[in-house]
């Protein structure tokens, strides 16, 4: 049996890659990706795309979503025109905008979207390529990505898709919380599952425990509150359900390597 190819199209320190789709690509062998999410938007192409044995014909502008665990390949019959976005886990972990994390989970529930308002979508891709090449302001790239994902998610109804996994439901739930609780059991109860099932789903899809996933969200929210609000450390500790300022400071320093005050003053 031939070993399945695992591709990594990004450089070691590159957490997001945005570029035009390679026009010479026509037929590829079945493969999956090395810990990254891939979006492919065709403005013009013909042929078909197979994702996990699901064959999708290409004959109009279309947006594909390929998750890291999925096996896929291309069979294109004309020169393709379009764009590719590759998003590594590190980009998602470092992103301070929780809304983007929720958007990525929501759109990952789909295999493809038949796009509308293609002029706007294509313009957003061009702006993303330009800003990502400059690498001067990560916030601009995140902002444009947020607009693009919002535009694409308007194609379907605004309700969360019903075929989300427990892990995906967990991420959506965390993204929607006004205050975060540092308890896996608390969220398992809300999701009507056990902490063990939640942990298994997180490990299968993210290679992280449920506690690690929750910790990443708490730390991202803590960083956002430190950088973009006037709340003091005691208020942030309360918002994130820590029992006191000291507990929050020790937790933050253990994971980030700096105290909250040091992080805020040196960023």
PDB file of C-alpha atoms in Angstrom:
ATOM      1  CA  UNK A   1       0.000   0.000   0.000  1.00  0.00           C
ATOM      2  CA  UNK A   2       1.396   3.433  -0.998  1.00  0.00           C
ATOM      3  CA  UNK A   3       1.966   5.759   1.941  1.00  0.00           C
ATOM      4  CA  UNK A   4      -0.271   8.819   1.893  1.00  0.00           C
ATOM      5  CA  UNK A   5       1.527  12.101   1.153  1.00  0.00           C
ATOM      6  CA  UNK A   6       1.342  14.756   3.869  1.00  0.00           C
ATOM      7  CA  UNK A   7       2.001  18.203   2.421  1.00  0.00           C
ATOM      8  CA  UNK A   8       3.236  21.376   4.081  1.00  0.00           C
ATOM      9  CA  UNK A   9       3.151  24.375   1.727  1.00  0.00           C
ATOM     10  CA  UNK A  10       4.363  26.918   4.261  1.00  0.00           C
ATOM     11  CA  UNK A  11       7.791  27.944   5.487  1.00  0.00           C
ATOM     12  CA  UNK A  12       8.726  27.072   9.067  1.00  0.00           C
ATOM     13  CA  UNK A  13       7.964  30.528  10.504  1.00  0.00           C
ATOM     14  CA  UNK A  14       5.014  31.267   8.194  1.00  0.00           C
ATOM     15  CA  UNK A  15       1.690  30.965  10.021  1.00  0.00           C
ATOM     16  CA  UNK A  16      -0.560  32.280   7.235  1.00  0.00           C
ATOM     17  CA  UNK A  17       0.094  32.133   3.504  1.00  0.00           C
ATOM     18  CA  UNK A  18      -2.023  33.877   0.860  1.00  0.00           C
ATOM     19  CA  UNK A  19      -1.227  33.659  -2.842  1.00  0.00           C
ATOM     20  CA  UNK A  20      -2.752  33.100  -6.298  1.00  0.00           C
ATOM     21  CA  UNK A  21      -3.566  29.490  -7.135  1.00  0.00           C
ATOM     22  CA  UNK A  22      -0.747  28.015  -9.218  1.00  0.00           C
ATOM     23  CA  UNK A  23      -1.929  27.986 -12.825  1.00  0.00           C
ATOM     24  CA  UNK A  24       0.151  24.921 -13.732  1.00  0.00           C
ATOM     25  CA  UNK A  25      -1.623  22.742 -11.165  1.00  0.00           C
ATOM     26  CA  UNK A  26      -3.976  20.311 -12.882  1.00  0.00           C
ATOM     27  CA  UNK A  27      -3.920  16.843 -11.325  1.00  0.00           C
ATOM     28  CA  UNK A  28      -2.640  15.925  -7.866  1.00  0.00           C
ATOM     29  CA  UNK A  29      -2.418  12.642  -5.972  1.00  0.00           C
ATOM     30  CA  UNK A  30      -4.549  12.080  -2.859  1.00  0.00           C
ATOM     31  CA  UNK A  31      -2.891  13.797   0.113  1.00  0.00           C
ATOM     32  CA  UNK A  32      -3.606  15.561   3.369  1.00  0.00           C
ATOM     33  CA  UNK A  33      -2.065  18.574   5.060  1.00  0.00           C
ATOM     34  CA  UNK A  34       0.360  18.958   7.929  1.00  0.00           C
ATOM     35  CA  UNK A  35      -1.589  20.765  10.651  1.00  0.00           C
ATOM     36  CA  UNK A  36      -3.084  23.533   8.580  1.00  0.00           C
ATOM     37  CA  UNK A  37      -6.412  24.624   7.174  1.00  0.00           C
ATOM     38  CA  UNK A  38      -6.572  25.427   3.451  1.00  0.00           C
ATOM     39  CA  UNK A  39      -9.051  27.603   1.564  1.00  0.00           C
ATOM     40  CA  UNK A  40      -9.141  27.552  -2.245  1.00  0.00           C
ATOM     41  CA  UNK A  41     -11.197  30.084  -4.178  1.00  0.00           C
ATOM     42  CA  UNK A  42     -11.595  29.602  -7.935  1.00  0.00           C
ATOM     43  CA  UNK A  43     -12.759  32.529 -10.030  1.00  0.00           C
ATOM     44  CA  UNK A  44     -12.381  30.348 -13.114  1.00  0.00           C
ATOM     45  CA  UNK A  45     -11.710  26.615 -13.488  1.00  0.00           C
ATOM     46  CA  UNK A  46     -13.228  23.373 -14.745  1.00  0.00           C
ATOM     47  CA  UNK A  47     -12.845  19.797 -13.594  1.00  0.00           C
ATOM     48  CA  UNK A  48     -13.482  18.308 -10.180  1.00  0.00           C
ATOM     49  CA  UNK A  49     -12.185  18.207  -6.632  1.00  0.00           C
ATOM     50  CA  UNK A  50     -12.394  15.092  -4.425  1.00  0.00           C
ATOM     51  CA  UNK A  51     -12.495  15.550  -0.632  1.00  0.00           C
ATOM     52  CA  UNK A  52     -12.804  12.377   1.447  1.00  0.00           C
ATOM     53  CA  UNK A  53     -14.294  10.514  -1.558  1.00  0.00           C
ATOM     54  CA  UNK A  54     -16.824  13.317  -2.136  1.00  0.00           C
ATOM     55  CA  UNK A  55     -16.543  14.500  -5.758  1.00  0.00           C
ATOM     56  CA  UNK A  56     -17.421  18.136  -6.456  1.00  0.00           C
ATOM     57  CA  UNK A  57     -17.713  19.411 -10.021  1.00  0.00           C
ATOM     58  CA  UNK A  58     -16.090  22.775 -10.758  1.00  0.00           C
ATOM     59  CA  UNK A  59     -17.786  24.918 -13.393  1.00  0.00           C
ATOM     60  CA  UNK A  60     -18.370  28.280 -11.660  1.00  0.00           C
ATOM     61  CA  UNK A  61     -16.768  30.471  -8.985  1.00  0.00           C
ATOM     62  CA  UNK A  62     -16.472  28.288  -5.903  1.00  0.00           C
ATOM     63  CA  UNK A  63     -14.798  28.326  -2.489  1.00  0.00           C
ATOM     64  CA  UNK A  64     -13.375  25.072  -1.047  1.00  0.00           C
ATOM     65  CA  UNK A  65     -12.524  24.323   2.567  1.00  0.00           C
ATOM     66  CA  UNK A  66     -10.003  21.546   3.290  1.00  0.00           C
ATOM     67  CA  UNK A  67      -9.403  20.660   6.944  1.00  0.00           C
ATOM     68  CA  UNK A  68      -6.084  19.180   8.022  1.00  0.00           C
ATOM     69  CA  UNK A  69      -7.437  15.665   8.607  1.00  0.00           C
ATOM     70  CA  UNK A  70      -9.171  15.416   5.215  1.00  0.00           C
ATOM     71  CA  UNK A  71      -7.747  13.619   2.179  1.00  0.00           C
ATOM     72  CA  UNK A  72      -8.218  15.432  -1.130  1.00  0.00           C
ATOM     73  CA  UNK A  73      -6.974  15.769  -4.684  1.00  0.00           C
ATOM     74  CA  UNK A  74      -7.557  17.842  -7.844  1.00  0.00           C
ATOM     75  CA  UNK A  75      -8.414  16.897 -11.410  1.00  0.00           C
ATOM     76  CA  UNK A  76      -8.623  20.162 -13.353  1.00  0.00           C
ATOM     77  CA  UNK A  77      -9.317  20.262 -17.096  1.00  0.00           C
ATOM     78  CA  UNK A  78      -8.475  23.911 -17.780  1.00  0.00           C
ATOM     79  CA  UNK A  79      -6.046  26.537 -16.517  1.00  0.00           C
ATOM     80  CA  UNK A  80      -7.292  27.560 -13.068  1.00  0.00           C
ATOM     81  CA  UNK A  81      -7.566  31.116 -11.829  1.00  0.00           C
ATOM     82  CA  UNK A  82      -8.041  31.826  -8.157  1.00  0.00           C
ATOM     83  CA  UNK A  83      -6.440  32.105  -4.749  1.00  0.00           C
ATOM     84  CA  UNK A  84      -5.236  29.990  -1.830  1.00  0.00           C
ATOM     85  CA  UNK A  85      -5.114  30.731   1.893  1.00  0.00           C
ATOM     86  CA  UNK A  86      -3.212  28.415   4.223  1.00  0.00           C
ATOM     87  CA  UNK A  87      -3.732  28.921   7.958  1.00  0.00           C
ATOM     88  CA  UNK A  88      -1.569  27.092  10.489  1.00  0.00           C
ATOM     89  CA  UNK A  89      -2.659  26.315  14.035  1.00  0.00           C
ATOM     90  CA  UNK A  90      -0.144  28.859  15.345  1.00  0.00           C
ATOM     91  CA  UNK A  91      -1.947  31.685  13.528  1.00  0.00           C
ATOM     92  CA  UNK A  92      -5.241  30.728  15.163  1.00  0.00           C
ATOM     93  CA  UNK A  93      -3.614  30.406  18.596  1.00  0.00           C
ATOM     94  CA  UNK A  94      -1.966  33.831  18.347  1.00  0.00           C
ATOM     95  CA  UNK A  95      -5.011  35.600  16.916  1.00  0.00           C
ATOM     96  CA  UNK A  96      -6.446  37.942  19.551  1.00  0.00           C
ATOM     97  CA  UNK A  97      -9.809  38.355  17.814  1.00  0.00           C
ATOM     98  CA  UNK A  98     -12.038  35.564  19.136  1.00  0.00           C
ATOM     99  CA  UNK A  99     -14.580  36.292  16.376  1.00  0.00           C
ATOM    100  CA  UNK A 100     -12.100  35.060  13.733  1.00  0.00           C
ATOM    101  CA  UNK A 101     -11.653  31.782  15.612  1.00  0.00           C
ATOM    102  CA  UNK A 102     -15.413  31.309  15.648  1.00  0.00           C
ATOM    103  CA  UNK A 103     -15.651  32.144  11.927  1.00  0.00           C
ATOM    104  CA  UNK A 104     -12.956  29.598  11.078  1.00  0.00           C
ATOM    105  CA  UNK A 105     -14.791  26.895  12.999  1.00  0.00           C
ATOM    106  CA  UNK A 106     -18.130  27.794  11.390  1.00  0.00           C
ATOM    107  CA  UNK A 107     -16.780  27.773   7.851  1.00  0.00           C
ATOM    108  CA  UNK A 108     -14.852  24.537   8.489  1.00  0.00           C
ATOM    109  CA  UNK A 109     -18.180  22.740   8.866  1.00  0.00           C
ATOM    110  CA  UNK A 110     -18.667  23.107   5.086  1.00  0.00           C
ATOM    111  CA  UNK A 111     -16.870  21.359   2.229  1.00  0.00           C
ATOM    112  CA  UNK A 112     -17.499  24.127  -0.309  1.00  0.00           C
ATOM    113  CA  UNK A 113     -19.549  27.276  -0.910  1.00  0.00           C
ATOM    114  CA  UNK A 114     -20.984  28.538  -4.186  1.00  0.00           C
ATOM    115  CA  UNK A 115     -19.883  32.139  -3.924  1.00  0.00           C
ATOM    116  CA  UNK A 116     -21.819  35.330  -4.565  1.00  0.00           C
ATOM    117  CA  UNK A 117     -20.575  38.908  -4.928  1.00  0.00           C
ATOM    118  CA  UNK A 118     -17.383  37.528  -6.474  1.00  0.00           C
ATOM    119  CA  UNK A 119     -15.938  40.962  -7.316  1.00  0.00           C
ATOM    120  CA  UNK A 120     -15.837  41.854  -3.629  1.00  0.00           C
ATOM    121  CA  UNK A 121     -14.415  38.468  -2.646  1.00  0.00           C
ATOM    122  CA  UNK A 122     -11.670  38.697  -5.260  1.00  0.00           C
ATOM    123  CA  UNK A 123     -10.779  42.225  -4.162  1.00  0.00           C
ATOM    124  CA  UNK A 124     -10.458  41.036  -0.564  1.00  0.00           C
ATOM    125  CA  UNK A 125      -8.078  38.287  -1.675  1.00  0.00           C
ATOM    126  CA  UNK A 126      -5.927  40.820  -3.546  1.00  0.00           C
ATOM    127  CA  UNK A 127      -5.796  43.088  -0.500  1.00  0.00           C
ATOM    128  CA  UNK A 128      -4.886  40.140   1.729  1.00  0.00           C
ATOM    129  CA  UNK A 129      -2.012  39.143  -0.559  1.00  0.00           C
ATOM    130  CA  UNK A 130      -0.701  42.716  -0.589  1.00  0.00           C
ATOM    131  CA  UNK A 131      -0.929  43.266   3.166  1.00  0.00           C
ATOM    132  CA  UNK A 132       0.451  39.828   4.065  1.00  0.00           C
ATOM    133  CA  UNK A 133       3.504  40.429   1.857  1.00  0.00           C
ATOM    134  CA  UNK A 134       4.237  43.678   3.701  1.00  0.00           C
ATOM    135  CA  UNK A 135       4.057  41.904   7.078  1.00  0.00           C
ATOM    136  CA  UNK A 136       3.960  45.298   8.781  1.00  0.00           C
ATOM    137  CA  UNK A 137       0.621  45.062  10.524  1.00  0.00           C
ATOM    138  CA  UNK A 138      -0.825  41.711  11.525  1.00  0.00           C
ATOM    139  CA  UNK A 139      -4.030  43.442  12.640  1.00  0.00           C
ATOM    140  CA  UNK A 140      -4.771  44.534   9.044  1.00  0.00           C
ATOM    141  CA  UNK A 141      -4.412  40.956   7.778  1.00  0.00           C
ATOM    142  CA  UNK A 142      -6.653  39.694  10.579  1.00  0.00           C
ATOM    143  CA  UNK A 143      -9.198  42.433   9.824  1.00  0.00           C
ATOM    144  CA  UNK A 144      -9.342  41.626   6.112  1.00  0.00           C
ATOM    145  CA  UNK A 145      -9.590  37.901   6.857  1.00  0.00           C
ATOM    146  CA  UNK A 146     -12.481  38.597   9.227  1.00  0.00           C
ATOM    147  CA  UNK A 147     -14.319  40.552   6.513  1.00  0.00           C
ATOM    148  CA  UNK A 148     -13.695  37.811   3.940  1.00  0.00           C
ATOM    149  CA  UNK A 149     -14.941  35.049   6.233  1.00  0.00           C
ATOM    150  CA  UNK A 150     -17.966  37.145   7.180  1.00  0.00           C
ATOM    151  CA  UNK A 151     -18.784  37.672   3.520  1.00  0.00           C
ATOM    152  CA  UNK A 152     -18.499  33.955   2.779  1.00  0.00           C
ATOM    153  CA  UNK A 153     -20.567  32.938   5.783  1.00  0.00           C
ATOM    154  CA  UNK A 154     -23.411  35.168   4.527  1.00  0.00           C
ATOM    155  CA  UNK A 155     -23.846  32.682   1.678  1.00  0.00           C
ATOM    156  CA  UNK A 156     -25.317  30.120   4.052  1.00  0.00           C
ATOM    157  CA  UNK A 157     -27.852  30.845   6.782  1.00  0.00           C
ATOM    158  CA  UNK A 158     -26.391  32.480   9.864  1.00  0.00           C
ATOM    159  CA  UNK A 159     -27.151  29.574  12.166  1.00  0.00           C
ATOM    160  CA  UNK A 160     -24.292  27.394  13.310  1.00  0.00           C
ATOM    161  CA  UNK A 161     -24.168  24.296  11.040  1.00  0.00           C
ATOM    162  CA  UNK A 162     -25.631  21.205  12.681  1.00  0.00           C
ATOM    163  CA  UNK A 163     -22.796  18.839  11.737  1.00  0.00           C
ATOM    164  CA  UNK A 164     -20.160  20.284  14.021  1.00  0.00           C
ATOM    165  CA  UNK A 165     -18.046  17.879  16.070  1.00  0.00           C
ATOM    166  CA  UNK A 166     -17.863  18.162  19.860  1.00  0.00           C
ATOM    167  CA  UNK A 167     -14.521  19.950  19.500  1.00  0.00           C
ATOM    168  CA  UNK A 168     -15.985  22.445  17.015  1.00  0.00           C
ATOM    169  CA  UNK A 169     -19.028  23.034  19.249  1.00  0.00           C
ATOM    170  CA  UNK A 170     -16.595  23.632  22.133  1.00  0.00           C
ATOM    171  CA  UNK A 171     -14.720  26.296  20.144  1.00  0.00           C
ATOM    172  CA  UNK A 172     -17.956  28.011  19.092  1.00  0.00           C
ATOM    173  CA  UNK A 173     -19.180  27.958  22.709  1.00  0.00           C
ATOM    174  CA  UNK A 174     -15.936  29.485  23.982  1.00  0.00           C
ATOM    175  CA  UNK A 175     -16.084  32.153  21.273  1.00  0.00           C
ATOM    176  CA  UNK A 176     -19.571  33.183  22.359  1.00  0.00           C
ATOM    177  CA  UNK A 177     -18.876  33.482  26.096  1.00  0.00           C
ATOM    178  CA  UNK A 178     -18.878  36.933  27.665  1.00  0.00           C
ATOM    179  CA  UNK A 179     -16.904  35.504  30.592  1.00  0.00           C
ATOM    180  CA  UNK A 180     -14.737  32.385  30.497  1.00  0.00           C
ATOM    181  CA  UNK A 181     -14.699  29.691  33.163  1.00  0.00           C
ATOM    182  CA  UNK A 182     -11.459  27.780  33.747  1.00  0.00           C
ATOM    183  CA  UNK A 183     -13.294  24.456  33.996  1.00  0.00           C
ATOM    184  CA  UNK A 184     -13.521  21.775  31.305  1.00  0.00           C
ATOM    185  CA  UNK A 185     -16.306  20.079  33.264  1.00  0.00           C
ATOM    186  CA  UNK A 186     -18.370  23.284  33.139  1.00  0.00           C
ATOM    187  CA  UNK A 187     -18.283  23.349  29.325  1.00  0.00           C
ATOM    188  CA  UNK A 188     -18.751  19.586  28.989  1.00  0.00           C
ATOM    189  CA  UNK A 189     -22.000  19.921  30.945  1.00  0.00           C
ATOM    190  CA  UNK A 190     -23.226  22.713  28.647  1.00  0.00           C
ATOM    191  CA  UNK A 191     -22.401  20.538  25.608  1.00  0.00           C
ATOM    192  CA  UNK A 192     -24.241  17.558  27.147  1.00  0.00           C
ATOM    193  CA  UNK A 193     -21.163  15.374  27.053  1.00  0.00           C
ATOM    194  CA  UNK A 194     -18.556  14.092  29.487  1.00  0.00           C
ATOM    195  CA  UNK A 195     -15.153  15.722  30.085  1.00  0.00           C
ATOM    196  CA  UNK A 196     -13.621  12.501  28.742  1.00  0.00           C
ATOM    197  CA  UNK A 197     -15.526  12.708  25.442  1.00  0.00           C
ATOM    198  CA  UNK A 198     -14.694  16.390  25.109  1.00  0.00           C
ATOM    199  CA  UNK A 199     -11.031  15.658  25.762  1.00  0.00           C
ATOM    200  CA  UNK A 200     -10.984  12.835  23.182  1.00  0.00           C
ATOM    201  CA  UNK A 201     -12.568  15.054  20.518  1.00  0.00           C
ATOM    202  CA  UNK A 202     -10.049  17.840  21.217  1.00  0.00           C
ATOM    203  CA  UNK A 203      -7.124  15.417  20.981  1.00  0.00           C
ATOM    204  CA  UNK A 204      -8.399  13.911  17.719  1.00  0.00           C
ATOM    205  CA  UNK A 205      -8.871  17.259  15.981  1.00  0.00           C
ATOM    206  CA  UNK A 206      -6.291  19.571  17.518  1.00  0.00           C
ATOM    207  CA  UNK A 207      -3.703  17.311  19.166  1.00  0.00           C
ATOM    208  CA  UNK A 208      -4.428  19.213  22.370  1.00  0.00           C
ATOM    209  CA  UNK A 209      -6.290  18.308  25.531  1.00  0.00           C
ATOM    210  CA  UNK A 210      -9.532  20.087  26.333  1.00  0.00           C
ATOM    211  CA  UNK A 211      -7.675  21.895  29.125  1.00  0.00           C
ATOM    212  CA  UNK A 212      -5.048  23.136  26.659  1.00  0.00           C
ATOM    213  CA  UNK A 213      -7.721  24.354  24.220  1.00  0.00           C
ATOM    214  CA  UNK A 214      -9.493  26.181  27.054  1.00  0.00           C
ATOM    215  CA  UNK A 215      -6.201  27.631  28.313  1.00  0.00           C
ATOM    216  CA  UNK A 216      -5.408  29.018  24.842  1.00  0.00           C
ATOM    217  CA  UNK A 217      -8.765  30.797  24.783  1.00  0.00           C
ATOM    218  CA  UNK A 218      -8.314  32.206  28.283  1.00  0.00           C
ATOM    219  CA  UNK A 219      -4.827  33.490  27.467  1.00  0.00           C
ATOM    220  CA  UNK A 220      -5.970  35.004  24.141  1.00  0.00           C
ATOM    221  CA  UNK A 221      -8.795  36.815  25.898  1.00  0.00           C
ATOM    222  CA  UNK A 222      -6.448  37.949  28.668  1.00  0.00           C
ATOM    223  CA  UNK A 223      -4.015  39.391  26.106  1.00  0.00           C
ATOM    224  CA  UNK A 224      -6.857  41.134  24.263  1.00  0.00           C
ATOM    225  CA  UNK A 225      -8.162  42.691  27.482  1.00  0.00           C
ATOM    226  CA  UNK A 226      -4.663  43.800  28.503  1.00  0.00           C
ATOM    227  CA  UNK A 227      -3.911  45.394  25.141  1.00  0.00           C
ATOM    228  CA  UNK A 228      -7.226  46.854  24.039  1.00  0.00           C
ATOM    229  CA  UNK A 229      -9.214  47.763  27.164  1.00  0.00           C
ATOM    230  CA  UNK A 230      -8.758  50.029  30.162  1.00  0.00           C
ATOM    231  CA  UNK A 231      -9.484  47.224  32.633  1.00  0.00           C
ATOM    232  CA  UNK A 232      -6.923  46.749  35.372  1.00  0.00           C
ATOM    233  CA  UNK A 233      -5.454  43.359  36.215  1.00  0.00           C
ATOM    234  CA  UNK A 234      -7.895  42.728  39.076  1.00  0.00           C
ATOM    235  CA  UNK A 235     -10.863  43.409  36.772  1.00  0.00           C
ATOM    236  CA  UNK A 236      -9.429  41.116  34.090  1.00  0.00           C
ATOM    237  CA  UNK A 237      -8.858  38.363  36.670  1.00  0.00           C
ATOM    238  CA  UNK A 238     -12.510  38.667  37.731  1.00  0.00           C
ATOM    239  CA  UNK A 239     -13.745  38.660  34.115  1.00  0.00           C
ATOM    240  CA  UNK A 240     -11.820  35.451  33.443  1.00  0.00           C
ATOM    241  CA  UNK A 241     -13.162  33.759  36.600  1.00  0.00           C
ATOM    242  CA  UNK A 242      -9.875  33.605  38.515  1.00  0.00           C
ATOM    243  CA  UNK A 243     -10.308  33.595  42.275  1.00  0.00           C
ATOM    244  CA  UNK A 244      -7.970  36.553  42.739  1.00  0.00           C
ATOM    245  CA  UNK A 245      -5.344  38.779  41.119  1.00  0.00           C
ATOM    246  CA  UNK A 246      -2.450  36.625  42.392  1.00  0.00           C
ATOM    247  CA  UNK A 247      -3.859  33.411  40.909  1.00  0.00           C
ATOM    248  CA  UNK A 248      -4.355  35.093  37.511  1.00  0.00           C
ATOM    249  CA  UNK A 249      -0.849  36.590  37.523  1.00  0.00           C
ATOM    250  CA  UNK A 250       0.796  33.234  38.335  1.00  0.00           C
ATOM    251  CA  UNK A 251      -1.308  31.463  35.660  1.00  0.00           C
ATOM    252  CA  UNK A 252      -0.466  34.067  33.004  1.00  0.00           C
ATOM    253  CA  UNK A 253       3.265  34.060  33.782  1.00  0.00           C
ATOM    254  CA  UNK A 254       3.432  30.243  33.753  1.00  0.00           C
ATOM    255  CA  UNK A 255       2.017  30.114  30.216  1.00  0.00           C
ATOM    256  CA  UNK A 256       3.297  33.357  28.672  1.00  0.00           C
ATOM    257  CA  UNK A 257       6.619  33.818  30.483  1.00  0.00           C
ATOM    258  CA  UNK A 258       5.704  37.349  31.608  1.00  0.00           C
ATOM    259  CA  UNK A 259       3.399  38.801  34.220  1.00  0.00           C
ATOM    260  CA  UNK A 260       0.306  40.590  32.880  1.00  0.00           C
ATOM    261  CA  UNK A 261       1.903  43.944  33.749  1.00  0.00           C
ATOM    262  CA  UNK A 262       5.137  43.050  31.916  1.00  0.00           C
ATOM    263  CA  UNK A 263       3.180  41.832  28.875  1.00  0.00           C
ATOM    264  CA  UNK A 264       1.169  45.066  28.696  1.00  0.00           C
ATOM    265  CA  UNK A 265       4.162  47.367  29.117  1.00  0.00           C
ATOM    266  CA  UNK A 266       6.441  45.551  26.644  1.00  0.00           C
ATOM    267  CA  UNK A 267       3.920  45.004  23.826  1.00  0.00           C
TER     268      UNK A 267
END
